[in-house]
Amino acid sequence: MLSGKARVVTLISRSERDTFEAGKRLGMLLKRRSEAVLCIYGELGAGKTLLIKGIGTSLGIPERDIGSASFVLAQQYRTEPPFNHLDLYRLKDVEEEEWIWDYIGRGITAIEWAERLPEAPSGAIKVHIKIKDKNEREISIEGINQEDWDNIQTEET
């Protein structure tokens, strides 16, 4: 369980590898929970799927097995806890897509293009990825605190 009051952790990614590693650290942190919802926001090409690949690998999923869910909308992985990857990019009216809510509360659920939801699920961790330039991204993670983030980095080294 995460300690203390949740805050925003902000990172600068200077490469695809940095974005992947940020996802990996976030996955390691979430692995401590039996369930979590991540709402991931960012424009096309920001690195949302790359971040999700990092999360998935920390849960034991081979990187090559994690792709964009854009064409299948949802992918489920049998990990412990279970990992669900939803991509709302191709949906026109998310409010009519009741199946989305079936994933909430069933393991870790990462939702790409979460800005298409009418509202974020209660207690969701919100990840905003902003393109700063060709290789630089600002990643803000709302719903965790700096101490937990720092501790997971320490445990990894």
Coordinates of N, CA, C and O in Angstrom, one line a residue:
M1 N 0.8 -1.2 0.0 CA 0.0 0.0 0.0 C 0.9 1.2 0.0 O 1.9 1.3 0.6
L2 N 0.4 2.2 -0.7 CA 1.2 3.5 -0.7 C 1.0 4.2 0.6 O 0.0 4.2 1.2
S3 N 2.1 4.9 1.0 CA 2.1 5.6 2.3 C 1.8 7.1 2.1 O 2.0 7.6 1.0
G4 N 1.2 7.6 3.1 CA 1.0 9.1 3.2 C 0.0 9.6 2.2 O -0.6 8.8 1.5
K5 N -0.1 10.9 2.1 CA -1.0 11.6 1.2 C -0.5 11.5 -0.2 O 0.7 11.8 -0.4
A6 N -1.3 11.1 -1.1 CA -0.9 11.0 -2.5 C -0.6 12.4 -3.1 O -1.3 13.4 -2.8
R7 N 0.4 12.6 -3.9 CA 0.8 13.8 -4.5 C 1.1 13.6 -6.0 O 0.8 12.5 -6.5
V8 N 1.7 14.5 -6.6 CA 2.1 14.4 -8.0 C 3.6 14.2 -8.0 O 4.4 15.0 -7.4
V9 N 4.1 13.2 -8.8 CA 5.5 13.0 -9.1 C 5.7 13.4 -10.5 O 4.9 12.9 -11.4
T10 N 6.7 14.2 -10.8 CA 6.9 14.7 -12.1 C 8.3 14.3 -12.5 O 9.3 14.5 -11.8
L11 N 8.4 13.7 -13.7 CA 9.7 13.2 -14.3 C 9.9 13.8 -15.6 O 9.0 14.2 -16.3
I12 N 11.2 13.9 -16.0 CA 11.5 14.3 -17.4 C 12.1 13.0 -18.0 O 13.1 12.5 -17.5
S13 N 11.6 12.7 -19.2 CA 12.1 11.5 -20.0 C 12.8 12.1 -21.1 O 12.2 13.0 -21.9
R14 N 14.0 11.7 -21.4 CA 14.8 12.2 -22.5 C 15.0 11.2 -23.6 O 15.8 11.4 -24.5
S15 N 14.3 10.0 -23.4 CA 14.5 9.0 -24.4 C 13.3 8.0 -24.3 O 12.6 8.0 -23.2
E16 N 13.1 7.2 -25.3 CA 12.1 6.1 -25.2 C 12.5 5.2 -24.0 O 11.6 4.7 -23.3
R17 N 13.7 4.9 -23.8 CA 14.2 4.1 -22.7 C 13.8 4.7 -21.3 O 13.3 3.9 -20.4
D18 N 13.9 6.0 -21.2 CA 13.5 6.6 -19.9 C 12.0 6.5 -19.7 O 11.6 6.2 -18.5
T19 N 11.2 6.6 -20.7 CA 9.8 6.4 -20.6 C 9.4 5.0 -20.2 O 8.6 4.7 -19.3
F20 N 10.1 4.0 -20.9 CA 9.9 2.6 -20.6 C 10.2 2.4 -19.1 O 9.5 1.7 -18.4
E21 N 11.4 2.9 -18.6 CA 11.8 2.7 -17.3 C 10.9 3.3 -16.3 O 10.7 2.8 -15.2
A22 N 10.3 4.5 -16.6 CA 9.4 5.1 -15.7 C 8.1 4.2 -15.5 O 7.6 4.0 -14.4
G23 N 7.7 3.6 -16.6 CA 6.6 2.6 -16.6 C 7.0 1.4 -15.7 O 6.2 0.9 -15.0
K24 N 8.2 0.9 -15.9 CA 8.6 -0.2 -15.1 C 8.6 0.1 -13.6 O 8.1 -0.7 -12.8
R25 N 9.1 1.2 -13.2 CA 9.1 1.6 -11.8 C 7.6 1.8 -11.3 O 7.3 1.3 -10.2
L26 N 6.8 2.3 -12.1 CA 5.4 2.5 -11.7 C 4.7 1.1 -11.6 O 4.0 0.9 -10.6
G27 N 5.0 0.2 -12.5 CA 4.5 -1.2 -12.4 C 5.0 -1.9 -11.1 O 4.2 -2.6 -10.4
M28 N 6.3 -1.6 -10.7 CA 6.8 -2.2 -9.5 C 6.1 -1.7 -8.3 O 5.8 -2.4 -7.3
L29 N 5.7 -0.4 -8.3 CA 5.0 0.2 -7.2 C 3.5 -0.4 -7.2 O 3.0 -0.7 -6.1
L30 N 2.9 -0.5 -8.3 CA 1.5 -1.0 -8.4 C 1.4 -2.5 -8.0 O 0.4 -2.9 -7.6
K31 N 2.5 -3.2 -8.3 CA 2.5 -4.6 -8.0 C 2.2 -4.9 -6.5 O 1.7 -6.0 -6.2
R32 N 2.4 -4.0 -5.7 CA 2.1 -4.1 -4.3 C 0.6 -4.1 -4.0 O 0.2 -4.5 -2.9
R33 N -0.2 -3.7 -4.9 CA -1.6 -3.6 -4.8 C -2.3 -4.8 -5.5 O -1.8 -5.3 -6.4
S34 N -3.5 -5.1 -5.1 CA -4.2 -6.1 -5.8 C -5.0 -5.5 -6.9 O -5.4 -6.2 -7.9
E35 N -5.3 -4.2 -6.9 CA -6.0 -3.5 -7.9 C -5.6 -2.1 -8.0 O -5.2 -1.5 -7.0
A36 N -5.7 -1.5 -9.2 CA -5.4 -0.1 -9.4 C -5.9 0.3 -10.8 O -6.0 -0.6 -11.7
V37 N -6.3 1.5 -11.0 CA -6.7 2.0 -12.3 C -5.7 3.2 -12.6 O -5.5 4.1 -11.8
L38 N -5.1 3.1 -13.8 CA -4.3 4.2 -14.3 C -5.0 4.8 -15.5 O -5.3 4.1 -16.5
C39 N -5.2 6.1 -15.4 CA -5.8 6.8 -16.5 C -4.6 7.6 -17.2 O -3.9 8.4 -16.5
I40 N -4.3 7.2 -18.4 CA -3.1 7.8 -19.1 C -3.5 8.7 -20.2 O -4.3 8.4 -21.1
Y41 N -3.0 10.0 -20.1 CA -3.4 11.0 -21.0 C -2.2 11.5 -21.7 O -1.1 11.5 -21.2
G42 N -2.4 11.9 -23.0 CA -1.3 12.4 -23.8 C -1.7 12.3 -25.3 O -2.4 11.5 -25.7
E43 N -1.0 13.2 -26.0 CA -1.4 13.3 -27.4 C -0.7 12.1 -28.2 O 0.1 11.3 -27.6
L44 N -1.1 11.9 -29.4 CA -0.6 10.8 -30.2 C 0.9 10.9 -30.3 O 1.5 12.0 -30.5
G45 N 1.6 9.8 -30.0 CA 3.1 9.8 -30.1 C 3.8 10.2 -28.8 O 5.0 10.3 -28.8
A46 N 3.0 10.5 -27.8 CA 3.6 10.9 -26.5 C 4.4 9.9 -25.8 O 5.3 10.2 -25.0
G47 N 4.0 8.6 -26.0 CA 4.7 7.5 -25.3 C 3.8 6.7 -24.3 O 4.3 6.0 -23.5
K48 N 2.5 6.8 -24.5 CA 1.6 6.1 -23.6 C 1.8 4.6 -23.7 O 1.9 3.9 -22.6
T49 N 1.9 4.0 -24.9 CA 2.0 2.6 -25.0 C 3.4 2.1 -24.5 O 3.5 1.1 -23.9
L50 N 4.4 2.9 -24.7 CA 5.8 2.6 -24.2 C 5.8 2.6 -22.7 O 6.4 1.7 -22.1
L51 N 5.1 3.5 -22.0 CA 4.9 3.5 -20.6 C 4.2 2.2 -20.1 O 4.7 1.6 -19.2
I52 N 3.2 1.8 -20.8 CA 2.4 0.6 -20.5 C 3.3 -0.6 -20.7 O 3.2 -1.6 -19.9
K53 N 4.2 -0.6 -21.7 CA 5.1 -1.8 -21.9 C 6.0 -1.9 -20.7 O 6.3 -3.0 -20.2
G54 N 6.4 -0.8 -20.1 CA 7.3 -0.8 -18.9 C 6.5 -1.4 -17.7 O 7.0 -2.2 -17.0
I55 N 5.3 -0.9 -17.6 CA 4.4 -1.5 -16.5 C 4.3 -3.0 -16.6 O 4.5 -3.7 -15.7
G56 N 3.9 -3.4 -17.8 CA 3.7 -4.8 -18.1 C 4.9 -5.7 -17.8 O 4.8 -6.8 -17.2
T57 N 6.1 -5.2 -18.2 CA 7.3 -6.0 -18.0 C 7.6 -6.2 -16.5 O 8.1 -7.2 -16.1
S58 N 7.3 -5.2 -15.7 CA 7.5 -5.3 -14.3 C 6.5 -6.3 -13.7 O 6.8 -6.8 -12.6
L59 N 5.5 -6.6 -14.4 CA 4.5 -7.7 -13.9 C 4.8 -9.0 -14.5 O 4.1 -10.0 -14.3
G60 N 5.9 -9.1 -15.3 CA 6.3 -10.4 -15.8 C 5.9 -10.7 -17.3 O 6.1 -11.8 -17.8
I61 N 5.4 -9.7 -18.0 CA 4.9 -9.9 -19.3 C 6.1 -9.5 -20.3 O 6.7 -8.4 -20.1
P62 N 6.5 -10.4 -21.2 CA 7.6 -10.0 -22.1 C 7.2 -8.8 -22.9 O 6.1 -8.6 -23.4
E63 N 8.2 -7.9 -23.1 CA 7.9 -6.6 -23.8 C 7.3 -6.8 -25.1 O 6.4 -6.1 -25.5
R64 N 7.8 -7.8 -25.8 CA 7.3 -8.1 -27.2 C 5.8 -8.5 -27.2 O 5.1 -8.3 -28.3
D65 N 5.2 -8.9 -26.1 CA 3.8 -9.3 -26.0 C 2.9 -8.2 -25.7 O 1.7 -8.3 -25.7
I66 N 3.4 -7.0 -25.5 CA 2.6 -5.8 -25.1 C 2.7 -4.9 -26.3 O 3.7 -4.4 -26.7
G67 N 1.5 -4.6 -26.9 CA 1.4 -3.7 -28.0 C 0.3 -2.7 -27.8 O -0.3 -2.7 -26.8
S68 N 0.1 -1.9 -28.8 CA -1.0 -0.9 -28.7 C -2.3 -1.7 -28.8 O -2.4 -2.6 -29.6
A69 N -3.2 -1.4 -27.9 CA -4.5 -2.1 -27.9 C -5.5 -1.4 -28.9 O -6.6 -1.7 -28.9
S70 N -5.0 -0.4 -29.6 CA -5.9 0.4 -30.5 C -6.8 -0.4 -31.4 O -7.9 0.0 -31.6
F71 N -6.3 -1.5 -31.9 CA -7.1 -2.2 -32.8 C -8.0 -3.3 -32.2 O -9.0 -3.8 -32.7
V72 N -7.6 -3.7 -31.0 CA -8.4 -4.7 -30.3 C -9.1 -4.1 -29.1 O -9.9 -4.8 -28.4
L73 N -8.8 -2.9 -28.8 CA -9.5 -2.1 -27.7 C -9.1 -2.6 -26.3 O -8.9 -1.7 -25.4
A74 N -8.9 -3.9 -26.0 CA -8.6 -4.3 -24.7 C -7.7 -5.6 -24.8 O -8.0 -6.5 -25.6
Q75 N -6.7 -5.7 -23.9 CA -5.9 -6.8 -23.8 C -5.8 -7.2 -22.3 O -5.7 -6.3 -21.5
Q76 N -6.0 -8.5 -22.0 CA -5.9 -9.0 -20.7 C -4.7 -9.9 -20.6 O -4.4 -10.7 -21.5
Y77 N -4.0 -9.8 -19.5 CA -2.8 -10.6 -19.2 C -3.0 -11.3 -17.9 O -3.4 -10.7 -16.9
R78 N -2.6 -12.6 -17.9 CA -2.8 -13.4 -16.7 C -1.5 -13.3 -15.9 O -0.6 -14.1 -15.9
T79 N -1.4 -12.2 -15.1 CA -0.3 -12.0 -14.2 C -0.9 -11.9 -12.8 O -2.1 -12.0 -12.6
E80 N 0.0 -11.7 -11.9 CA -0.5 -11.6 -10.5 C 0.0 -10.3 -9.9 O 1.2 -10.1 -9.7
P81 N -0.8 -9.3 -9.7 CA -2.2 -9.2 -10.0 C -2.5 -9.2 -11.5 O -1.6 -8.8 -12.3
P82 N -3.7 -9.5 -12.0 CA -4.0 -9.4 -13.4 C -3.8 -8.0 -14.0 O -3.9 -7.0 -13.3
F83 N -3.4 -7.9 -15.2 CA -3.1 -6.7 -15.9 C -4.0 -6.5 -17.1 O -4.1 -7.4 -18.0
N84 N -4.7 -5.4 -17.2 CA -5.6 -5.1 -18.3 C -5.1 -3.8 -19.0 O -4.8 -2.8 -18.3
H85 N -5.1 -3.8 -20.3 CA -4.7 -2.7 -21.1 C -5.8 -2.3 -22.0 O -6.1 -3.0 -22.9
L86 N -6.4 -1.1 -21.8 CA -7.5 -0.6 -22.6 C -7.0 0.6 -23.4 O -6.2 1.4 -22.9
D87 N -7.5 0.7 -24.6 CA -7.1 1.8 -25.5 C -8.4 2.4 -26.1 O -9.0 1.7 -26.9
L88 N -8.7 3.6 -25.7 CA -10.0 4.2 -26.1 C -9.9 5.1 -27.4 O -10.8 5.7 -27.8
Y89 N -8.7 5.1 -28.0 CA -8.5 5.9 -29.2 C -9.6 5.8 -30.2 O -10.0 6.8 -30.8
R90 N -10.0 4.6 -30.6 CA -10.9 4.4 -31.7 C -12.3 4.5 -31.3 O -13.2 4.4 -32.2
L91 N -12.6 4.7 -30.1 CA -14.1 4.8 -29.7 C -14.6 6.2 -29.9 O -14.0 7.2 -29.5
K92 N -15.8 6.3 -30.4 CA -16.4 7.6 -30.7 C -17.2 8.0 -29.5 O -17.2 9.2 -29.1
D93 N -18.0 7.1 -28.9 CA -18.8 7.5 -27.7 C -18.6 6.6 -26.6 O -19.2 5.5 -26.5
V94 N -17.6 6.9 -25.8 CA -17.2 6.0 -24.7 C -18.3 5.8 -23.7 O -18.4 4.7 -23.1
E95 N -19.2 6.7 -23.5 CA -20.3 6.6 -22.6 C -21.2 5.4 -22.9 O -21.8 4.8 -22.0
E96 N -21.2 5.0 -24.2 CA -22.0 3.8 -24.6 C -21.3 2.5 -24.4 O -21.8 1.5 -24.6
E97 N -20.0 2.6 -24.1 CA -19.1 1.4 -24.0 C -19.1 0.9 -22.6 O -18.1 1.1 -21.9
E98 N -20.2 0.3 -22.2 CA -20.2 -0.2 -20.8 C -19.2 -1.2 -20.4 O -18.9 -1.4 -19.2
W99 N -18.7 -2.0 -21.4 CA -17.7 -3.0 -21.1 C -16.5 -2.5 -20.4 O -15.8 -3.2 -19.7
I100 N -16.2 -1.2 -20.7 CA -14.9 -0.6 -20.1 C -15.0 -0.8 -18.5 O -14.0 -1.2 -17.9
W101 N -16.1 -0.6 -17.9 CA -16.2 -0.6 -16.5 C -16.1 -2.0 -15.9 O -15.9 -2.2 -14.7
D102 N -16.2 -3.0 -16.8 CA -16.1 -4.4 -16.3 C -14.6 -4.7 -15.9 O -14.4 -5.6 -15.1
Y103 N -13.7 -3.9 -16.4 CA -12.3 -4.1 -16.0 C -11.9 -3.4 -14.7 O -10.9 -3.8 -14.1
I104 N -12.6 -2.4 -14.3 CA -12.3 -1.7 -13.1 C -12.5 -2.6 -11.9 O -13.5 -3.2 -11.7
G105 N -11.4 -2.6 -11.0 CA -11.5 -3.5 -9.8 C -11.1 -4.9 -10.1 O -11.2 -5.7 -9.2
R106 N -10.5 -5.2 -11.2 CA -10.1 -6.5 -11.5 C -8.6 -6.5 -11.9 O -8.2 -6.7 -13.0
G107 N -7.8 -6.2 -10.9 CA -6.3 -6.2 -11.1 C -5.9 -4.8 -11.4 O -6.6 -3.8 -11.0
I108 N -4.8 -4.6 -12.2 CA -4.3 -3.3 -12.6 C -4.9 -3.1 -14.0 O -4.7 -3.9 -14.9
T109 N -5.5 -1.9 -14.1 CA -6.1 -1.6 -15.4 C -5.5 -0.3 -15.9 O -5.7 0.8 -15.2
A110 N -4.8 -0.3 -17.0 CA -4.2 0.9 -17.6 C -5.1 1.3 -18.8 O -5.4 0.5 -19.7
I111 N -5.6 2.6 -18.8 CA -6.5 3.1 -19.8 C -5.8 4.2 -20.6 O -5.5 5.3 -20.1
E112 N -5.4 3.9 -21.9 CA -4.9 4.9 -22.8 C -6.0 5.7 -23.3 O -7.1 5.3 -23.5
W113 N -5.7 7.0 -23.6 CA -6.7 8.0 -24.1 C -7.9 8.1 -23.1 O -9.0 8.2 -23.4
A114 N -7.5 8.2 -21.8 CA -8.5 8.3 -20.7 C -9.2 9.6 -20.8 O -10.3 9.8 -20.2
E115 N -8.7 10.6 -21.5 CA -9.4 11.9 -21.7 C -10.8 11.7 -22.4 O -11.7 12.5 -22.3
R116 N -11.0 10.5 -23.0 CA -12.3 10.2 -23.6 C -13.3 9.7 -22.6 O -14.5 9.6 -23.0
L117 N -12.9 9.4 -21.4 CA -13.9 9.0 -20.4 C -14.6 10.2 -19.9 O -14.1 11.3 -19.9
P118 N -15.9 10.0 -19.6 CA -16.7 11.2 -19.0 C -16.0 11.7 -17.7 O -16.0 12.9 -17.5
E119 N -15.4 10.8 -16.9 CA -14.7 11.2 -15.7 C -13.8 10.0 -15.4 O -14.1 8.8 -15.7
A120 N -12.7 10.3 -14.7 CA -11.8 9.2 -14.2 C -12.5 8.4 -13.1 O -13.2 9.0 -12.3
P121 N -12.3 7.1 -13.1 CA -12.8 6.3 -12.0 C -12.3 6.8 -10.7 O -11.1 7.3 -10.6
S122 N -13.1 6.7 -9.6 CA -12.7 7.1 -8.3 C -11.4 6.4 -7.9 O -11.2 5.2 -8.1
G123 N -10.4 7.2 -7.4 CA -9.2 6.6 -6.9 C -8.1 6.3 -8.0 O -7.1 5.8 -7.7
A124 N -8.4 6.7 -9.2 CA -7.5 6.4 -10.3 C -6.2 7.2 -10.2 O -6.2 8.3 -9.7
I125 N -5.1 6.6 -10.6 CA -3.9 7.3 -10.7 C -3.8 7.9 -12.1 O -4.1 7.2 -13.1
K126 N -3.6 9.2 -12.2 CA -3.6 9.9 -13.5 C -2.2 10.2 -13.9 O -1.4 10.8 -13.2
V127 N -1.9 9.7 -15.1 CA -0.6 9.9 -15.7 C -0.7 10.8 -16.9 O -1.4 10.4 -17.9
H128 N -0.1 11.9 -16.9 CA -0.1 12.9 -18.0 C 1.3 12.9 -18.7 O 2.3 13.1 -18.0
I129 N 1.3 12.6 -20.0 CA 2.6 12.7 -20.7 C 2.5 13.8 -21.7 O 1.7 13.8 -22.6
K130 N 3.4 14.8 -21.5 CA 3.4 15.9 -22.4 C 4.7 15.9 -23.3 O 5.8 15.7 -22.7
I131 N 4.5 16.1 -24.6 CA 5.7 16.2 -25.5 C 6.3 17.6 -25.3 O 5.7 18.6 -25.5
K132 N 7.6 17.6 -24.9 CA 8.3 18.8 -24.8 C 9.1 19.1 -26.1 O 9.2 20.3 -26.5
D133 N 9.7 18.1 -26.6 CA 10.3 18.2 -28.0 C 10.5 16.8 -28.5 O 9.9 15.8 -27.9
K134 N 11.2 16.6 -29.6 CA 11.2 15.3 -30.3 C 11.6 14.1 -29.3 O 11.0 13.1 -29.4
N135 N 12.5 14.3 -28.4 CA 12.9 13.2 -27.5 C 12.6 13.5 -26.1 O 12.9 12.6 -25.2
E136 N 12.0 14.6 -25.7 CA 11.8 14.9 -24.3 C 10.3 14.9 -24.0 O 9.5 15.5 -24.7
R137 N 10.0 14.2 -22.9 CA 8.6 14.2 -22.4 C 8.6 14.6 -20.9 O 9.5 14.3 -20.1
E138 N 7.5 15.2 -20.5 CA 7.3 15.4 -19.1 C 6.2 14.5 -18.6 O 5.1 14.5 -19.2
I139 N 6.5 13.7 -17.7 CA 5.5 12.7 -17.2 C 5.1 13.0 -15.8 O 6.0 13.1 -14.9
S140 N 3.8 13.3 -15.6 CA 3.3 13.7 -14.2 C 2.4 12.5 -13.8 O 1.5 12.1 -14.5
I141 N 2.7 12.0 -12.6 CA 1.9 10.9 -12.1 C 1.2 11.4 -10.8 O 1.8 11.7 -9.8
E142 N -0.1 11.5 -10.9 CA -0.9 12.0 -9.8 C -1.6 10.8 -9.1 O -2.3 10.1 -9.7
G143 N -1.3 10.7 -7.8 CA -2.0 9.6 -7.1 C -0.9 8.8 -6.3 O -1.3 7.8 -5.7
I144 N 0.3 9.1 -6.5 CA 1.4 8.5 -5.7 C 2.2 9.6 -5.1 O 2.1 10.8 -5.4
N145 N 3.0 9.3 -4.1 CA 3.8 10.3 -3.5 C 5.3 10.1 -3.8 O 5.7 9.0 -4.1
Q146 N 6.1 11.1 -3.6 CA 7.5 11.1 -3.9 C 8.3 10.1 -3.1 O 9.1 9.4 -3.6
E147 N 7.9 9.9 -1.9 CA 8.6 9.0 -1.0 C 8.4 7.5 -1.5 O 9.4 6.8 -1.6
D148 N 7.2 7.2 -1.9 CA 7.0 5.8 -2.5 C 7.8 5.7 -3.8 O 8.4 4.6 -4.0
W149 N 7.8 6.7 -4.6 CA 8.5 6.6 -5.9 C 10.0 6.5 -5.6 O 10.6 5.6 -6.3
D150 N 10.5 7.2 -4.7 CA 11.9 7.2 -4.4 C 12.3 5.8 -3.8 O 13.4 5.2 -4.2
N151 N 11.5 5.3 -3.0 CA 11.7 3.9 -2.4 C 11.7 2.8 -3.4 O 12.6 1.9 -3.4
I152 N 10.9 2.9 -4.4 CA 10.8 1.9 -5.4 C 12.1 2.0 -6.3 O 12.6 1.0 -6.7
Q153 N 12.6 3.2 -6.5 CA 13.8 3.3 -7.3 C 15.0 2.7 -6.5 O 15.8 2.1 -7.1
T154 N 15.0 3.0 -5.2 CA 16.1 2.5 -4.3 C 16.1 0.9 -4.3 O 17.1 0.3 -4.4
E155 N 14.9 0.3 -4.2 CA 14.8 -1.1 -4.2 C 15.3 -1.8 -5.5 O 15.8 -2.9 -5.5
E156 N 15.2 -1.0 -6.6 CA 15.6 -1.6 -7.9 C 17.1 -1.6 -8.1 O 17.6 -2.4 -8.8
T157 N 17.8 -0.7 -7.4 CA 19.2 -0.6 -7.6 C 20.0 -1.6 -6.7 O 19.5 -2.1 -5.8

